[in-house]
Amino acid sequence: MIIIDGKKTAADLRLNLKTEVDNLKKKFNKVPGLTVILIGEYAPSKIYVRNKEKSAEEIGLKSEIVKYPKTVDEKTVLEKIYELNQDDTVSGILVQLPLPKHIDNKKVIDAINPRKDVDGFHPNNVGNLSSGYKSSIPCTPLGCYLLIKNIEPNLSGKKAVVLGRSNLNGKPMTQLLLKENCTVTITHSKTKNLKEECLKADILVVAVGIPKLVKGDWVKKGTIVIDVGINKTDKGIVGDVDFDEVSKSAKAITPVPGGVGPMTIACLLKNTIECFKRSLV
Ligand code: GUN
């Protein structure tokens, strides 16, 4: 059984990205820039954003955080996005979610220039991904995909089951697996016989936000299990998969923490560099 080391894989990826940034700097005398908009005081968002900034600076990107109080009005945020869309030193724009209730998610995401959309949330990018065209790919499923491919380079004909149908993870994850010629089942809170569906999986990706939902007898022998969950409990941070039970039958499994999490940020850096390169042509 392999415990998938997301920390190490992400560190290797960041090293390659740093070399790429160095080369781009030599060639074009400029570096990719990432601007993150952070609204309010939601503690997990503040931690993510700080980690994003630290990682971006470590590989030589230009990094900026624009902070607003949670009372900021929608117009101010939209105008900032329009300004960043026009700024040639900004390659990528990320608006940290969740947003306060009075701000319309869709309006904010739609306002970002799709060529600077490092999250891959803009409808143009969502459409391009599902049509098989070049697009920004959401960072979390991209990280999961890279971890899966490290274990199993040829996914053709494999049965993949995705738990959770969010725009952030489940839906784009499905598209990535489909592109690899997997047979994909997407399941969610209304799915009947969830356990039976999971038992069919050669590859199981779980992103539902329910601590230790997936038990040992939900997974057949030899499955690759990717746990996107990060749940705070009395016993510390746990995933959506019962690691101790499932690791007995899985071929490979991501731990929480130290699995998918570090890959998400590394993929954000990768997307920022991709946006920069696309801006040059
Ligand atoms: N909040 C939690 N995850 C994400 C993410 O991947 N992107 C953005 N913009 N906000 C998030």
Short mmCIF file of C-alpha atoms and ligand atoms in Angstrom, two decimals, residues 48 94-97 119 121 168, ligand 1:
data_model
loop_
_atom_site.label_atom_id
_atom_site.label_comp_id
_atom_site.label_asym_id
_atom_site.label_seq_id
_atom_site.Cartn_x
_atom_site.Cartn_y
_atom_site.Cartn_z
CA TYR A 48 -5.02 29.70 2.74
CA LEU A 94 -8.07 34.83 -7.55
CA VAL A 95 -11.02 35.91 -5.43
CA GLN A 96 -10.96 33.81 -2.27
CA LEU A 97 -14.28 32.02 -1.58
CA ASP A 119 -9.08 29.15 -10.49
CA PHE A 121 -14.12 29.01 -12.38
CA LEU A 168 -14.76 23.56 -7.26
N1 GUN B 1 -11.84 28.63 -1.18
C1 GUN B 1 -11.56 27.33 -0.93
N2 GUN B 1 -10.95 26.76 -1.98
C2 GUN B 1 -10.85 27.72 -2.94
C3 GUN B 1 -10.29 27.74 -4.25
O1 GUN B 1 -9.78 26.75 -4.79
N3 GUN B 1 -10.37 28.94 -4.90
C4 GUN B 1 -10.94 30.03 -4.35
N4 GUN B 1 -10.98 31.15 -5.08
N5 GUN B 1 -11.47 30.04 -3.13
C5 GUN B 1 -11.41 28.89 -2.43
#
